[in-house]
Amino acid sequence: MKAREEILRRVRSALVADRQGRSSDAGGDQGKKDQGTSRGYAHTRDLPDRLALFVERVEDYQASVIRTRPDDVAAAVAKSLVGARRVVVPRGFNPSWVPQGLDIVLDEPALRADELDAVEAVVTSAVVGIAVTGTIVLDHTAGQGRRALTLVPDVHVCVVTADQVVGDVPEAVARLSSSVNAGQPLTWISGPSATSDIELDRVEGVHGPRTLRVVLVG
Amino acid sequence: MNKPATSNTATFLGMPPFPVAAREALANSQLRRNLRHATHTIRSKRARVVEELDDWEQLRLAGAAIKDDVLGNLGGYLEQLEESLTRAGATVHWARDAAEANQVVIDIARSHKVDEVVKVKSMVTGEIELNAALEAAGISAWETDLAELIVQLGNDLPSHILVPAIHRNRSEVRDIFLREMGKVGRPAEADLTDEPAQLAGAARRHLREKFLRAKVAVSGANFAVADTGTLVVVESEGNGRMCLTLPEVLISVVGIEKVVPTWTDLEVFLQLLPRSSTGERMNPYTSTWTGVTPGDGPQEVHVVLLDNGRTKVLADEVGRQALRCIRCSACLNVCPVYERVGGHAYGSIYPGPIGAILTPMLRGVGTDEATDALPFASSLCGACYEVCPVLIDIPEVLVHLRGKVVDSHRGGVPGALQAAMTGASWTLRRSSRLALAQRFAGLSGRVLGRRGLIGRMPPPLSRWTDARDAPAPSRESFRAWWARTDGGRSGAGSTAAGSTAAGSPSDTTDEGGEPR
Ligand code: SF4
């Protein structure tokens, strides 16, 4: 506990001058601070076609999107699996969205990481889609699986429904707050993993699934 | 209390010896070309995506205000964070300095009897030299970010916050992979080409073996939410997700300035950071976790709250704003000095404009000459402030620190002279700046008054005053100076003084920087 008390003491003594009222010319910082508590940024964005933008922005990341009607989801998922046959489907995933003829692997009991590594693809739902940034967010509740499921297999097919798609980050953060308060982890996914570490050449797919396919319902 | 300063200073000195040949190689045109390409590419991407948001300035204001609120009430927020984390099943540790933080990590690793950990790229573990400490304790630390892997396998130093291996080209990376991967794990295939996609594939296979078997992972965090106890890691490659998800034990080292008050505050930073950093609307992966989630991810979660000089920065009312930094690296990419000298020249894990202010404050002004030289490694062109998503007025802090350096060297050692001259060289460039500078900490008054630098000086200093009216010297002289003095580190004070001043950064600013 010694380090804790010492750090908190240092923090408080560093701020002592503030408490005593500082001189007005302490630096340009001060002025900014006074006008700064504003939250004048946009909390919602006015988007003419939210879903079209979502599709466009997801595709911007080299992830493909199929838009489909509610009764055609299974077909869209089948198409998105690009030939993968051994597929993990998490508990709680809508059964009518699962295509026929797959070799379905269940995460019960929980698969070891190396077992998961031997699976070709994973199909999940999501909790939020963000139009402006082309992001899908998983809170890893029913239908989405624990985090490792959407990480180790090389293909991730993610079904997002139209009502889950919000405009921009502030709306997403607001929607996700109940998940966070419930202690759920979140994974925000914007395209497949990528690196530009070698000569700034963008390479799609390093450690996460190298293929991300989004099925947008509605 | 001086311990952190000492251990900080060792950051680059304590790492594997940097071969002279490599150092020379770094001064070559390869580095220059790569850096130029990198900084220009990223900054134009950034400009494009920033342009898309019409509320960018409001977001910056909000980002700065949230961080200022955090800093002004840091004690309370830290206690709240600790409480939230504990409630969520995490174990909170506090570390006054690098040594304490490293010891916490070592003790946890030992309690699980492991001889290796996997690591997510993190500035803070670089700052505390965790890898070296673990190595000394017989524990291998595997870097899993591609660039960090290149740096680690190449026995090298990172040169950029965001793209640490930008000084290496593809064929060098291929050679490093072929030569080194087999020594520490799965070797690269012998027919590996130098295509970036192939190289990334080799890294994927090499690291996957490590991810799948690792028991303990070490990460940093971009943000720590006080009211929920949620940590956030923002990344691109998925190595972060691997480390945060697959191992049984997760240890996150978090600087005490990383706190944000509420979950909602992330709506600001998750817009500011990716756009400023990689120039994307959103980075590929952002992970958040709140302590332990039963049945999902590590079931033992530790958080190490680290001071290591941050409270010293906090105590500096002008410099404190540096603690708002979200490590986006936008300021590096617009900095004309950084573009020329590269990251290594800053002698710290934090390069570029932010490093020039943060390092001296973390270590303490007057610690050594190399550190004291940092606030002078700038032309004060202000480009860094323009792009900073949390409105850190880096030029203001630089000027402030220059004053402190000059003060700490009263008595006129060569280093102080060098410093004063470099400071004055900037001040004299424009009368408006002179006025500006005089508002800050009285620096220019002291420098100019005491040294009498206005007007001509006797030889050898006249070389410096003469240079004022001459055409800007070639930038080579500045680089040559950096090369010869090891970026000012060798303390070649008196011999370097003349050329330092003549070739000072302000003279080499030939683009972008100077307001005209
Ligand atoms: S100082 Fe500002 S621009 Fe530079 S890395 Fe920090 S947040 Fe980014």
mmCIF file of C-alpha atoms in Angstrom, chain A residues 11-203:
data_model
loop_
_atom_site.group_PDB
_atom_site.id
_atom_site.type_symbol
_atom_site.label_atom_id
_atom_site.label_comp_id
_atom_site.label_asym_id
_atom_site.label_seq_id
_atom_site.Cartn_x
_atom_site.Cartn_y
_atom_site.Cartn_z
ATOM 1 C CA VAL A 11 -0.691 13.870 -7.038
ATOM 2 C CA ARG A 12 -2.286 16.001 -4.358
ATOM 3 C CA SER A 13 0.815 17.999 -3.678
ATOM 4 C CA ALA A 14 1.308 18.577 -7.414
ATOM 5 C CA LEU A 15 -2.152 20.093 -7.470
ATOM 6 C CA VAL A 16 -1.808 22.132 -4.311
ATOM 7 C CA ALA A 17 -1.033 25.306 -6.226
ATOM 8 C CA ASP A 18 -4.320 24.897 -8.101
ATOM 9 C CA ARG A 19 -6.292 24.719 -4.937
ATOM 10 C CA GLN A 20 -4.666 27.839 -3.625
ATOM 11 C CA GLY A 21 -5.700 29.709 -6.747
ATOM 12 C CA ARG A 22 -3.056 30.142 -9.345
ATOM 13 C CA SER A 23 -1.791 33.290 -10.929
ATOM 14 C CA SER A 24 -3.729 34.287 -13.987
ATOM 15 C CA ASP A 25 -0.755 34.151 -16.346
ATOM 16 C CA ALA A 26 0.102 30.542 -15.675
ATOM 17 C CA GLY A 27 0.033 29.756 -19.373
ATOM 18 C CA GLY A 28 -2.237 29.610 -22.366
ATOM 19 C CA ASP A 29 -3.597 26.385 -21.026
ATOM 20 C CA GLN A 30 -5.780 28.199 -18.578
ATOM 21 C CA GLY A 31 -7.838 30.072 -21.105
ATOM 22 C CA LYS A 32 -8.598 26.906 -23.003
ATOM 23 C CA LYS A 33 -9.665 25.210 -19.861
ATOM 24 C CA ASP A 34 -12.171 27.887 -18.997
ATOM 25 C CA GLN A 35 -14.004 27.644 -22.278
ATOM 26 C CA GLY A 36 -13.339 23.968 -22.522
ATOM 27 C CA THR A 37 -15.937 21.996 -20.621
ATOM 28 C CA SER A 38 -18.113 22.361 -23.693
ATOM 29 C CA ARG A 39 -19.513 19.331 -25.401
ATOM 30 C CA GLY A 40 -20.326 21.250 -28.517
ATOM 31 C CA TYR A 41 -19.542 18.418 -30.892
ATOM 32 C CA ALA A 42 -22.240 16.524 -32.755
ATOM 33 C CA HIS A 43 -24.022 13.867 -30.741
ATOM 34 C CA THR A 44 -25.953 12.624 -33.725
ATOM 35 C CA ARG A 45 -25.229 13.046 -37.388
ATOM 36 C CA ASP A 46 -27.755 13.880 -40.024
ATOM 37 C CA LEU A 47 -27.287 11.134 -42.569
ATOM 38 C CA PRO A 48 -29.502 10.953 -45.641
ATOM 39 C CA ASP A 49 -29.062 7.185 -45.986
ATOM 40 C CA ARG A 50 -27.530 5.629 -42.916
ATOM 41 C CA LEU A 51 -27.531 2.061 -44.209
ATOM 42 C CA ALA A 52 -26.045 2.923 -47.576
ATOM 43 C CA LEU A 53 -23.285 4.820 -45.825
ATOM 44 C CA PHE A 54 -22.647 1.898 -43.501
ATOM 45 C CA VAL A 55 -22.240 -0.416 -46.489
ATOM 46 C CA GLU A 56 -19.990 2.028 -48.292
ATOM 47 C CA ARG A 57 -17.770 2.561 -45.264
ATOM 48 C CA VAL A 58 -17.453 -1.126 -44.421
ATOM 49 C CA GLU A 59 -16.492 -1.820 -48.018
ATOM 50 C CA ASP A 60 -13.928 0.957 -47.776
ATOM 51 C CA TYR A 61 -11.983 -1.369 -45.492
ATOM 52 C CA GLN A 62 -11.995 -4.166 -48.070
ATOM 53 C CA ALA A 63 -14.651 -6.045 -46.153
ATOM 54 C CA SER A 64 -17.554 -7.224 -48.264
ATOM 55 C CA VAL A 65 -21.182 -6.576 -47.416
ATOM 56 C CA ILE A 66 -24.286 -8.401 -48.576
ATOM 57 C CA ARG A 67 -27.612 -6.654 -48.027
ATOM 58 C CA THR A 68 -30.463 -9.030 -47.673
ATOM 59 C CA ARG A 69 -34.083 -9.425 -46.625
ATOM 60 C CA PRO A 70 -34.816 -11.103 -43.280
ATOM 61 C CA ASP A 71 -35.852 -14.383 -44.902
ATOM 62 C CA ASP A 72 -32.718 -14.649 -47.040
ATOM 63 C CA VAL A 73 -30.124 -14.373 -44.299
ATOM 64 C CA ALA A 74 -29.075 -18.028 -44.389
ATOM 65 C CA ALA A 75 -28.366 -17.803 -48.101
ATOM 66 C CA ALA A 76 -26.327 -14.654 -47.629
ATOM 67 C CA VAL A 77 -24.374 -16.284 -44.823
ATOM 68 C CA ALA A 78 -23.717 -19.335 -47.003
ATOM 69 C CA LYS A 79 -22.411 -17.113 -49.755
ATOM 70 C CA SER A 80 -20.253 -15.169 -47.314
ATOM 71 C CA LEU A 81 -18.575 -18.294 -46.027
ATOM 72 C CA VAL A 82 -16.626 -18.581 -49.266
ATOM 73 C CA GLY A 83 -16.435 -22.337 -49.140
ATOM 74 C CA ALA A 84 -15.566 -22.724 -45.472
ATOM 75 C CA ARG A 85 -17.243 -25.840 -44.090
ATOM 76 C CA ARG A 86 -16.146 -26.219 -40.494
ATOM 77 C CA VAL A 87 -17.857 -23.285 -38.874
ATOM 78 C CA VAL A 88 -18.230 -22.240 -35.253
ATOM 79 C CA VAL A 89 -21.693 -21.019 -34.396
ATOM 80 C CA PRO A 90 -22.084 -19.525 -30.935
ATOM 81 C CA ARG A 91 -24.960 -20.294 -28.620
ATOM 82 C CA GLY A 92 -27.863 -17.943 -29.110
ATOM 83 C CA PHE A 93 -27.253 -17.350 -32.812
ATOM 84 C CA ASN A 94 -30.553 -17.233 -34.693
ATOM 85 C CA PRO A 95 -31.003 -20.818 -36.036
ATOM 86 C CA SER A 96 -32.888 -19.629 -39.098
ATOM 87 C CA TRP A 97 -29.753 -17.726 -40.155
ATOM 88 C CA VAL A 98 -27.627 -20.885 -40.257
ATOM 89 C CA PRO A 99 -27.240 -22.357 -43.749
ATOM 90 C CA GLN A 100 -27.739 -26.054 -44.410
ATOM 91 C CA GLY A 101 -24.920 -28.469 -44.954
ATOM 92 C CA LEU A 102 -22.270 -26.980 -42.726
ATOM 93 C CA ASP A 103 -20.087 -28.879 -40.327
ATOM 94 C CA ILE A 104 -21.151 -26.898 -37.268
ATOM 95 C CA VAL A 105 -18.778 -26.733 -34.321
ATOM 96 C CA LEU A 106 -20.177 -25.712 -30.960
ATOM 97 C CA ASP A 107 -18.193 -23.952 -28.278
ATOM 98 C CA GLU A 108 -19.556 -26.290 -25.628
ATOM 99 C CA PRO A 109 -17.546 -27.209 -23.737
ATOM 100 C CA ALA A 110 -15.316 -24.253 -24.500
ATOM 101 C CA LEU A 111 -12.929 -25.017 -27.341
ATOM 102 C CA ARG A 112 -9.218 -24.784 -26.643
ATOM 103 C CA ALA A 113 -7.375 -22.161 -28.647
ATOM 104 C CA ASP A 114 -5.711 -24.795 -30.828
ATOM 105 C CA GLU A 115 -9.056 -26.459 -31.520
ATOM 106 C CA LEU A 116 -10.436 -23.105 -32.528
ATOM 107 C CA ASP A 117 -7.416 -22.620 -34.752
ATOM 108 C CA ALA A 118 -8.484 -25.715 -36.690
ATOM 109 C CA VAL A 119 -11.888 -24.227 -37.494
ATOM 110 C CA GLU A 120 -12.272 -22.400 -40.792
ATOM 111 C CA ALA A 121 -14.851 -19.761 -40.018
ATOM 112 C CA VAL A 122 -17.147 -18.253 -37.423
ATOM 113 C CA VAL A 123 -20.625 -16.798 -37.852
ATOM 114 C CA THR A 124 -21.974 -14.327 -35.305
ATOM 115 C CA SER A 125 -24.412 -11.533 -34.823
ATOM 116 C CA ALA A 126 -23.393 -8.074 -33.540
ATOM 117 C CA VAL A 127 -24.839 -5.489 -31.192
ATOM 118 C CA VAL A 128 -24.144 -2.189 -32.973
ATOM 119 C CA GLY A 129 -23.067 -1.025 -36.415
ATOM 120 C CA ILE A 130 -21.642 2.474 -36.970
ATOM 121 C CA ALA A 131 -22.368 4.034 -40.349
ATOM 122 C CA VAL A 132 -19.843 6.871 -40.428
ATOM 123 C CA THR A 133 -16.905 4.695 -39.455
ATOM 124 C CA GLY A 134 -18.023 1.385 -40.982
ATOM 125 C CA THR A 135 -17.614 -0.367 -37.662
ATOM 126 C CA ILE A 136 -19.367 -3.384 -36.163
ATOM 127 C CA VAL A 137 -19.353 -3.871 -32.420
ATOM 128 C CA LEU A 138 -19.757 -7.133 -30.540
ATOM 129 C CA ASP A 139 -20.579 -7.239 -26.852
ATOM 130 C CA HIS A 140 -20.106 -11.015 -26.752
ATOM 131 C CA THR A 141 -23.546 -11.819 -25.396
ATOM 132 C CA ALA A 142 -25.838 -14.427 -26.976
ATOM 133 C CA GLY A 143 -25.238 -15.069 -30.650
ATOM 134 C CA GLN A 144 -21.787 -13.453 -30.621
ATOM 135 C CA GLY A 145 -19.730 -15.904 -28.601
ATOM 136 C CA ARG A 146 -16.833 -15.221 -26.306
ATOM 137 C CA ARG A 147 -14.059 -13.073 -27.726
ATOM 138 C CA ALA A 148 -11.773 -15.870 -28.896
ATOM 139 C CA LEU A 149 -14.426 -17.238 -31.256
ATOM 140 C CA THR A 150 -14.297 -14.207 -33.525
ATOM 141 C CA LEU A 151 -10.544 -13.942 -33.296
ATOM 142 C CA VAL A 152 -8.873 -17.228 -34.069
ATOM 143 C CA PRO A 153 -10.755 -18.559 -37.153
ATOM 144 C CA ASP A 154 -9.650 -16.964 -40.408
ATOM 145 C CA VAL A 155 -13.095 -16.005 -41.714
ATOM 146 C CA HIS A 156 -15.650 -13.999 -39.732
ATOM 147 C CA VAL A 157 -19.169 -13.625 -41.057
ATOM 148 C CA CYS A 158 -21.127 -11.103 -39.030
ATOM 149 C CA VAL A 159 -24.864 -10.533 -39.327
ATOM 150 C CA VAL A 160 -25.985 -7.001 -38.502
ATOM 151 C CA THR A 161 -29.608 -5.905 -38.523
ATOM 152 C CA ALA A 162 -30.678 -2.517 -39.846
ATOM 153 C CA ASP A 163 -31.985 -1.363 -36.478
ATOM 154 C CA GLN A 164 -28.549 -1.930 -34.971
ATOM 155 C CA VAL A 165 -26.871 0.561 -37.287
ATOM 156 C CA VAL A 166 -26.401 4.006 -35.753
ATOM 157 C CA GLY A 167 -24.920 7.155 -37.246
ATOM 158 C CA ASP A 168 -21.623 7.806 -35.526
ATOM 159 C CA VAL A 169 -19.496 7.018 -32.497
ATOM 160 C CA PRO A 170 -21.445 8.977 -29.843
ATOM 161 C CA GLU A 171 -24.654 7.097 -30.622
ATOM 162 C CA ALA A 172 -22.767 3.810 -30.497
ATOM 163 C CA VAL A 173 -21.150 4.657 -27.174
ATOM 164 C CA ALA A 174 -24.562 5.512 -25.747
ATOM 165 C CA ARG A 175 -26.071 2.229 -26.929
ATOM 166 C CA LEU A 176 -23.157 0.229 -25.593
ATOM 167 C CA SER A 177 -23.223 1.699 -22.151
ATOM 168 C CA SER A 178 -25.570 -0.947 -20.754
ATOM 169 C CA SER A 179 -23.262 -3.717 -22.009
ATOM 170 C CA VAL A 180 -20.272 -2.053 -20.411
ATOM 171 C CA ASN A 181 -22.114 -1.517 -17.166
ATOM 172 C CA ALA A 182 -23.017 -5.188 -17.178
ATOM 173 C CA GLY A 183 -19.300 -5.959 -17.340
ATOM 174 C CA GLN A 184 -19.314 -7.255 -20.919
ATOM 175 C CA PRO A 185 -16.152 -6.877 -22.982
ATOM 176 C CA LEU A 186 -16.522 -5.181 -26.360
ATOM 177 C CA THR A 187 -14.801 -5.731 -29.680
ATOM 178 C CA TRP A 188 -15.046 -2.934 -32.238
ATOM 179 C CA ILE A 189 -14.205 -4.213 -35.693
ATOM 180 C CA SER A 190 -13.561 -1.952 -38.665
ATOM 181 C CA GLY A 191 -12.546 -4.128 -41.551
ATOM 182 C CA PRO A 192 -10.194 -7.074 -41.341
ATOM 183 C CA SER A 193 -7.007 -6.692 -39.355
ATOM 184 C CA ALA A 194 -4.397 -4.669 -41.160
ATOM 185 C CA THR A 195 -0.857 -3.510 -40.908
ATOM 186 C CA SER A 196 1.134 -0.830 -42.632
ATOM 187 C CA ASP A 197 4.280 -1.567 -40.734
ATOM 188 C CA ILE A 198 6.423 -2.511 -43.701
ATOM 189 C CA GLU A 199 7.148 0.515 -45.830
ATOM 190 C CA LEU A 200 3.623 1.701 -45.117
ATOM 191 C CA ASP A 201 2.242 -0.856 -47.557
ATOM 192 C CA ARG A 202 -1.187 -1.818 -46.329
ATOM 193 C CA VAL A 203 -1.557 -5.558 -45.814
#
